[in-house]
Amino acid sequence: MSKMQIGELAARTGLSQRTIHFYEEKRLISPSEREGRGYRYYDEQTLRRLEKISALKEIGLSLDEIAGVIDLYFQDETGIMGKRRVLEILQGHLKGTEARIVSLQGFRKDTKASIKKLEGLIAKAEGRG
Amino acid sequence: MSKMQIGELAARTGLSQRTIHFYEEKRLISPSEREGRGYRYYDEQTLRRLEKISALKEIGLSLDEIAGVIDLYFQDETGIMGKRRVLEILQGHLKGTEARIVSLQGFRKDTKASIKKLEGLIAKAEGRG
DNA sequence: TCATAATCTACAGTCAACGTAAGGTGATGA
DNA sequence: TCATCACCTTACGTTGACTGTAGATTATGA
């Protein structure tokens, strides 16, 4: 269970094997082990890492940006300075996410207004017809 | 006011002139006029159109997808069938937007939890130090 | 009239994030 | 023995969304 090959990892994350290779090139992940015949082996940690990467992509970060922060999510920061730094990054993500949400809510409002107006027009046209 | 050249349009939308040309190639917009064999002239309608395009990009539509629906936002649909069609599209956008919001809210929740945990650790470390 | 500014067309280049294909290795089961 | 499988590396291709730039044309003000 704990050790899996790339095929299983791909299946469980929904990513393609190529994408996983690509993420390794970009230093977003690395296999936990590379035994005899060259196969990559991954653990659950990498699985969670990939999930976090997808989540960060969802909020609009580029892979480069993700590469710059992904470790912060998974290293056990011992020093208090490290913890503060991680905290700052997370707070930045939170802010970005909230801005994004607000912007989408604005769009939602506009769209709802358009819909309502259009429904009115349709109702009127039907009533008259 | 009503008639402007590409420079002004670019300034007012925040897009580059090159991008506006590009959007024209992609049939997302077109100049209202092309007098004297040369310069493009735009009206306020195009300005609003570009703003809508940006909004649709914001919610994750590709330029191709936008090209497929942008007219619906600006044509005065006369027939009731047309109106229904526009309504459907808008409802689709609304659904997509709401899904997007929910997903971001999930991420926000996770991030907040991480922050809280981290703040706890920092407080503990400080209290002990 | 002439400099300068604004715009034009057309083609090439870039960058991210993969996709795809070719050719090769070691393990496994019929 | 041999086909199949799961993976490997290397490398070129693709798509989307721009961006740069050269060289020509058009407009404007002193």
Short mmCIF file of C-alpha atoms (C1' of nucleotides) in Angstrom, two decimals:
data_model
loop_
_atom_site.label_atom_id
_atom_site.label_comp_id
_atom_site.label_asym_id
_atom_site.label_seq_id
_atom_site.Cartn_x
_atom_site.Cartn_y
_atom_site.Cartn_z
CA MET A 1 0.00 0.00 0.00
CA SER A 2 2.61 2.41 1.17
CA LYS A 3 4.94 1.80 -1.76
CA MET A 4 3.49 2.35 -5.17
CA GLN A 5 4.72 2.66 -8.70
CA ILE A 6 3.97 5.49 -11.02
CA GLY A 7 0.99 3.74 -12.56
CA GLU A 8 -0.84 3.51 -9.29
CA LEU A 9 0.10 7.01 -8.31
CA ALA A 10 -1.25 8.29 -11.59
CA ALA A 11 -4.46 6.38 -11.13
CA ARG A 12 -4.94 7.64 -7.61
CA THR A 13 -4.24 11.25 -8.40
CA GLY A 14 -5.93 11.41 -11.75
CA LEU A 15 -2.75 12.80 -13.28
CA SER A 16 -1.01 11.24 -16.25
CA GLN A 17 2.31 9.51 -15.82
CA ARG A 18 3.79 12.11 -18.10
CA THR A 19 2.57 14.83 -15.81
CA ILE A 20 4.16 13.11 -12.84
CA HIS A 21 7.46 12.84 -14.71
CA PHE A 22 7.09 16.47 -15.66
CA TYR A 23 6.49 17.52 -12.09
CA GLU A 24 9.61 15.66 -11.09
CA GLU A 25 11.61 17.56 -13.71
CA LYS A 26 10.23 20.75 -12.27
CA ARG A 27 11.33 19.61 -8.82
CA LEU A 28 7.84 19.57 -7.42
CA ILE A 29 8.11 15.99 -6.30
CA SER A 30 10.63 13.17 -6.24
CA PRO A 31 10.24 9.43 -5.87
CA SER A 32 10.99 8.11 -2.42
CA GLU A 33 13.11 5.38 -3.91
CA ARG A 34 14.64 4.27 -7.19
CA GLU A 35 15.51 0.60 -6.79
CA GLY A 36 17.48 -1.74 -9.07
CA ARG A 37 15.68 -1.66 -12.38
CA GLY A 38 15.11 2.06 -12.35
CA TYR A 39 11.44 2.15 -11.41
CA ARG A 40 10.27 5.04 -9.29
CA TYR A 41 8.51 4.22 -6.05
CA TYR A 42 6.31 6.64 -4.21
CA ASP A 43 4.78 6.83 -0.77
CA GLU A 44 1.57 8.35 0.57
CA GLN A 45 3.38 11.56 1.30
CA THR A 46 3.91 12.12 -2.42
CA LEU A 47 0.28 11.42 -3.03
CA ARG A 48 -0.72 14.14 -0.61
CA ARG A 49 1.89 16.39 -2.13
CA LEU A 50 0.38 15.98 -5.56
CA GLU A 51 -3.05 16.70 -4.17
CA LYS A 52 -1.76 19.88 -2.62
CA ILE A 53 -0.13 20.83 -5.90
CA SER A 54 -3.44 20.40 -7.67
CA ALA A 55 -5.14 22.50 -5.04
CA LEU A 56 -2.60 25.26 -5.45
CA LYS A 57 -3.04 25.10 -9.22
CA GLU A 58 -6.76 25.45 -8.65
CA ILE A 59 -6.27 28.75 -6.92
CA GLY A 60 -4.23 29.96 -9.83
CA LEU A 61 -0.59 29.43 -8.93
CA SER A 62 1.83 28.50 -11.68
CA LEU A 63 4.04 25.45 -11.28
CA ASP A 64 7.01 27.70 -10.68
CA GLU A 65 5.25 29.48 -7.88
CA ILE A 66 4.17 26.18 -6.44
CA ALA A 67 7.74 24.91 -6.56
CA GLY A 68 8.67 27.85 -4.40
CA VAL A 69 6.24 27.06 -1.62
CA ILE A 70 5.26 23.41 -1.75
CA ASP A 71 7.99 22.33 0.64
CA LEU A 72 6.62 24.63 3.27
CA TYR A 73 3.52 22.50 3.41
CA PHE A 74 5.41 19.34 4.12
CA GLN A 75 8.53 20.03 6.03
CA ASP A 76 8.31 19.95 9.76
CA GLU A 77 9.60 23.40 10.45
CA THR A 78 11.47 23.22 13.69
CA GLY A 79 12.67 26.77 14.12
CA ILE A 80 10.18 29.45 14.98
CA MET A 81 11.48 31.61 12.14
CA GLY A 82 10.64 28.87 9.69
CA LYS A 83 7.19 28.58 11.17
CA ARG A 84 6.65 32.29 10.82
CA ARG A 85 7.71 32.16 7.22
CA VAL A 86 5.31 29.35 6.48
CA LEU A 87 2.60 31.26 8.25
CA GLU A 88 3.20 34.28 6.04
CA ILE A 89 2.97 32.25 2.88
CA LEU A 90 -0.24 30.60 4.01
CA GLN A 91 -1.73 33.95 4.90
CA GLY A 92 -0.81 35.16 1.43
CA HIS A 93 -2.60 32.22 -0.11
CA LEU A 94 -5.59 32.90 2.07
CA LYS A 95 -5.73 36.51 0.95
CA GLY A 96 -5.41 35.56 -2.70
CA THR A 97 -8.11 32.98 -2.35
CA GLU A 98 -10.47 35.40 -0.69
CA ALA A 99 -9.91 38.01 -3.37
CA ARG A 100 -10.63 35.36 -5.96
CA ILE A 101 -13.83 34.39 -4.19
CA VAL A 102 -15.01 37.99 -4.02
CA SER A 103 -14.34 38.49 -7.69
CA LEU A 104 -16.28 35.37 -8.57
CA GLN A 105 -19.13 36.44 -6.34
CA GLY A 106 -19.26 39.69 -8.28
CA PHE A 107 -19.48 37.80 -11.51
CA ARG A 108 -22.15 35.58 -10.04
CA LYS A 109 -24.20 38.58 -9.07
CA ASP A 110 -23.94 40.07 -12.55
CA THR A 111 -24.88 36.80 -14.13
CA LYS A 112 -27.86 36.38 -11.85
CA ALA A 113 -29.07 39.85 -12.75
CA SER A 114 -28.78 39.08 -16.45
CA ILE A 115 -30.67 35.86 -15.95
CA LYS A 116 -33.46 37.55 -14.07
CA LYS A 117 -33.83 40.22 -16.70
CA LEU A 118 -33.90 37.64 -19.43
CA GLU A 119 -36.47 35.55 -17.60
CA GLY A 120 -38.63 38.63 -17.33
CA LEU A 121 -38.40 39.21 -21.04
CA ILE A 122 -39.26 35.63 -21.79
CA ALA A 123 -42.22 35.64 -19.44
CA LYS A 124 -43.51 38.79 -21.04
CA ALA A 125 -43.10 37.40 -24.53
CA GLU A 126 -44.92 34.24 -23.52
CA GLY A 127 -47.73 36.09 -21.81
CA ARG A 128 -48.25 38.16 -24.89
CA GLY A 129 -48.04 35.22 -27.28
CA MET B 1 -15.63 60.15 -26.41
CA SER B 2 -17.65 57.61 -28.23
CA LYS B 3 -15.10 57.01 -30.95
CA MET B 4 -11.68 56.00 -29.83
CA GLN B 5 -8.55 54.61 -31.35
CA ILE B 6 -6.80 51.50 -30.24
CA GLY B 7 -4.43 53.39 -27.98
CA GLU B 8 -7.20 54.77 -25.84
CA LEU B 9 -9.03 51.48 -25.80
CA ALA B 10 -5.88 49.77 -24.63
CA ALA B 11 -5.38 52.33 -21.89
CA ARG B 12 -8.95 52.04 -20.70
CA THR B 13 -9.05 48.26 -20.65
CA GLY B 14 -5.56 47.68 -19.40
CA LEU B 15 -4.90 45.39 -22.35
CA SER B 16 -2.04 45.90 -24.78
CA GLN B 17 -2.72 47.04 -28.33
CA ARG B 18 -1.22 43.85 -29.50
CA THR B 19 -3.67 41.86 -27.41
CA ILE B 20 -6.57 43.82 -28.86
CA HIS B 21 -5.35 43.01 -32.35
CA PHE B 22 -5.04 39.43 -31.25
CA TYR B 23 -8.60 39.35 -29.94
CA GLU B 24 -9.77 40.71 -33.26
CA GLU B 25 -8.01 37.90 -35.10
CA LYS B 26 -9.73 35.47 -32.78
CA ARG B 27 -13.03 37.11 -33.69
CA LEU B 28 -13.78 38.19 -30.17
CA ILE B 29 -14.19 41.81 -31.14
CA SER B 30 -14.12 43.98 -34.23
CA PRO B 31 -13.66 47.71 -34.70
CA SER B 32 -16.86 49.62 -35.23
CA GLU B 33 -15.31 51.40 -38.14
CA ARG B 34 -12.25 51.27 -40.34
CA GLU B 35 -12.28 54.61 -42.12
CA GLY B 36 -9.80 56.01 -44.62
CA ARG B 37 -8.20 52.66 -45.23
CA GLY B 38 -6.39 52.18 -41.97
CA TYR B 39 -6.95 53.03 -38.34
CA ARG B 40 -9.45 51.12 -36.28
CA TYR B 41 -12.07 53.02 -34.33
CA TYR B 42 -13.96 51.60 -31.39
CA ASP B 43 -17.07 52.53 -29.43
CA GLU B 44 -18.09 52.04 -25.83
CA GLN B 45 -19.76 48.80 -26.73
CA THR B 46 -16.40 47.29 -27.56
CA LEU B 47 -15.04 48.53 -24.28
CA ARG B 48 -17.77 46.70 -22.40
CA ARG B 49 -17.22 43.70 -24.59
CA LEU B 50 -13.58 43.54 -23.62
CA GLU B 51 -14.49 43.88 -19.98
CA LYS B 52 -16.91 40.98 -20.33
CA ILE B 53 -14.23 38.96 -22.06
CA SER B 54 -11.91 39.54 -19.14
CA ALA B 55 -14.64 38.55 -16.72
CA LEU B 56 -15.26 35.35 -18.62
CA LYS B 57 -11.55 34.61 -18.62
CA GLU B 58 -11.58 35.15 -14.89
CA ILE B 59 -14.08 32.38 -14.42
CA GLY B 60 -11.91 30.07 -16.43
CA LEU B 61 -13.22 30.12 -19.98
CA SER B 62 -10.74 29.82 -22.83
CA LEU B 63 -10.75 32.39 -25.61
CA ASP B 64 -12.32 29.84 -27.91
CA GLU B 65 -15.14 29.22 -25.52
CA ILE B 66 -15.61 32.92 -25.06
CA ALA B 67 -15.75 33.42 -28.80
CA GLY B 68 -18.61 30.97 -28.81
CA VAL B 69 -20.74 32.85 -26.33
CA ILE B 70 -19.68 36.48 -26.22
CA ASP B 71 -22.20 37.56 -28.83
CA LEU B 72 -25.01 36.29 -26.69
CA TYR B 73 -24.17 38.94 -24.15
CA PHE B 74 -24.49 41.76 -26.62
CA GLN B 75 -27.00 40.92 -29.23
CA ASP B 76 -30.57 41.90 -28.63
CA GLU B 77 -32.15 38.55 -29.03
CA THR B 78 -35.53 39.10 -30.58
CA GLY B 79 -36.91 35.60 -30.91
CA ILE B 80 -37.95 33.76 -27.79
CA MET B 81 -35.89 30.78 -28.87
CA GLY B 82 -32.81 32.95 -28.95
CA LYS B 83 -33.60 34.28 -25.51
CA ARG B 84 -33.97 30.77 -24.18
CA ARG B 85 -30.65 29.83 -25.63
CA VAL B 86 -28.93 32.80 -24.03
CA LEU B 87 -30.61 31.95 -20.77
CA GLU B 88 -29.23 28.44 -20.90
CA ILE B 89 -25.71 29.66 -21.48
CA LEU B 90 -25.93 32.13 -18.64
CA GLN B 91 -27.25 29.47 -16.34
CA GLY B 92 -24.32 27.30 -17.33
CA HIS B 93 -21.91 30.08 -16.42
CA LEU B 94 -23.69 30.57 -13.15
CA LYS B 95 -23.34 26.90 -12.29
CA GLY B 96 -19.69 26.87 -13.23
CA THR B 97 -19.05 29.94 -11.18
CA GLU B 98 -20.76 28.53 -8.15
CA ALA B 99 -18.81 25.31 -8.38
CA ARG B 100 -15.64 27.33 -8.61
CA ILE B 101 -16.62 29.32 -5.55
CA VAL B 102 -17.34 26.20 -3.54
CA SER B 103 -13.99 24.74 -4.48
CA LEU B 104 -12.19 27.89 -3.44
CA GLN B 105 -14.10 27.96 -0.20
CA GLY B 106 -12.87 24.46 0.48
CA PHE B 107 -9.32 25.54 -0.09
CA ARG B 108 -9.87 28.54 2.13
CA LYS B 109 -11.09 26.33 4.90
CA ASP B 110 -8.05 24.06 4.65
CA THR B 111 -5.72 27.01 4.60
CA LYS B 112 -7.37 28.55 7.62
CA ALA B 113 -7.01 25.30 9.52
CA SER B 114 -3.32 25.12 8.65
CA ILE B 115 -2.86 28.68 9.77
CA LYS B 116 -4.58 28.08 13.04
CA LYS B 117 -2.49 25.02 13.75
CA LEU B 118 0.66 26.88 12.91
CA GLU B 119 -0.28 29.81 15.08
CA GLY B 120 -0.82 27.41 17.91
CA LEU B 121 2.65 25.96 17.45
CA ILE B 122 4.22 29.37 17.33
CA ALA B 123 2.40 30.51 20.44
CA LYS B 124 3.55 27.39 22.25
CA ALA B 125 7.13 27.87 21.13
CA GLU B 126 7.07 31.47 22.25
CA GLY B 127 5.49 30.69 25.57
CA ARG B 128 8.18 28.15 26.23
CA GLY B 129 11.02 30.38 25.05
"C1'" DT C 1 7.72 70.95 -45.11
"C1'" DC C 2 9.26 68.10 -41.77
"C1'" DA C 3 9.59 65.80 -37.41
"C1'" DT C 4 7.09 63.06 -34.44
"C1'" DA C 5 3.44 60.27 -32.97
"C1'" DA C 6 0.00 56.75 -33.76
"C1'" DT C 7 -1.19 53.05 -36.18
"C1'" DC C 8 -0.86 49.43 -39.68
"C1'" DT C 9 0.51 44.37 -41.48
"C1'" DA C 10 3.01 40.25 -41.17
"C1'" DC C 11 5.85 37.09 -39.45
"C1'" DA C 12 8.53 35.15 -35.73
"C1'" DG C 13 9.38 34.11 -30.90
"C1'" DT C 14 8.11 32.80 -26.12
"C1'" DC C 15 6.35 30.33 -22.24
"C1'" DA C 16 3.76 26.98 -19.63
"C1'" DA C 17 2.13 22.55 -19.36
"C1'" DC C 18 1.88 18.98 -21.03
"C1'" DG C 19 1.27 15.02 -25.27
"C1'" DT C 20 3.21 11.60 -28.17
"C1'" DA C 21 6.28 8.54 -30.18
"C1'" DA C 22 10.48 5.76 -30.58
"C1'" DG C 23 13.46 2.55 -28.85
"C1'" DG C 24 15.08 -0.07 -24.69
"C1'" DT C 25 15.19 -2.86 -20.00
"C1'" DG C 26 14.00 -6.27 -16.59
"C1'" DA C 27 10.23 -9.24 -14.62
"C1'" DT C 28 6.50 -12.56 -15.21
"C1'" DG C 29 3.46 -16.13 -16.70
"C1'" DA C 30 1.86 -19.58 -20.39
"C1'" DT D 1 11.15 -19.39 -25.17
"C1'" DC D 2 8.64 -15.61 -25.86
"C1'" DA D 3 5.10 -12.36 -25.55
"C1'" DT D 4 3.33 -9.00 -22.53
"C1'" DC D 5 3.71 -5.73 -19.01
"C1'" DA D 6 5.20 -1.87 -16.49
"C1'" DC D 7 8.22 1.00 -16.60
"C1'" DC D 8 12.47 3.68 -18.46
"C1'" DT D 9 14.89 7.80 -21.24
"C1'" DT D 10 15.18 11.02 -24.91
"C1'" DA D 11 13.40 14.12 -27.74
"C1'" DC D 12 10.37 16.41 -30.72
"C1'" DG D 13 5.39 18.26 -31.17
"C1'" DT D 14 1.26 20.87 -29.70
"C1'" DT D 15 -1.85 24.24 -27.78
"C1'" DG D 16 -3.19 28.55 -25.78
"C1'" DA D 17 -2.34 33.08 -25.08
"C1'" DC D 18 0.20 36.24 -25.95
"C1'" DT D 19 4.51 39.39 -27.17
"C1'" DG D 20 8.20 41.49 -30.15
"C1'" DT D 21 9.59 43.74 -33.93
"C1'" DA D 22 10.51 45.49 -38.55
"C1'" DG D 23 9.14 48.30 -42.11
"C1'" DA D 24 5.41 50.87 -44.12
"C1'" DT D 25 1.62 54.16 -43.77
"C1'" DT D 26 -1.14 57.97 -41.89
"C1'" DA D 27 -2.10 61.99 -38.95
"C1'" DT D 28 -0.76 66.21 -36.51
"C1'" DG D 29 1.52 70.38 -35.01
"C1'" DA D 30 5.35 73.90 -35.39
#
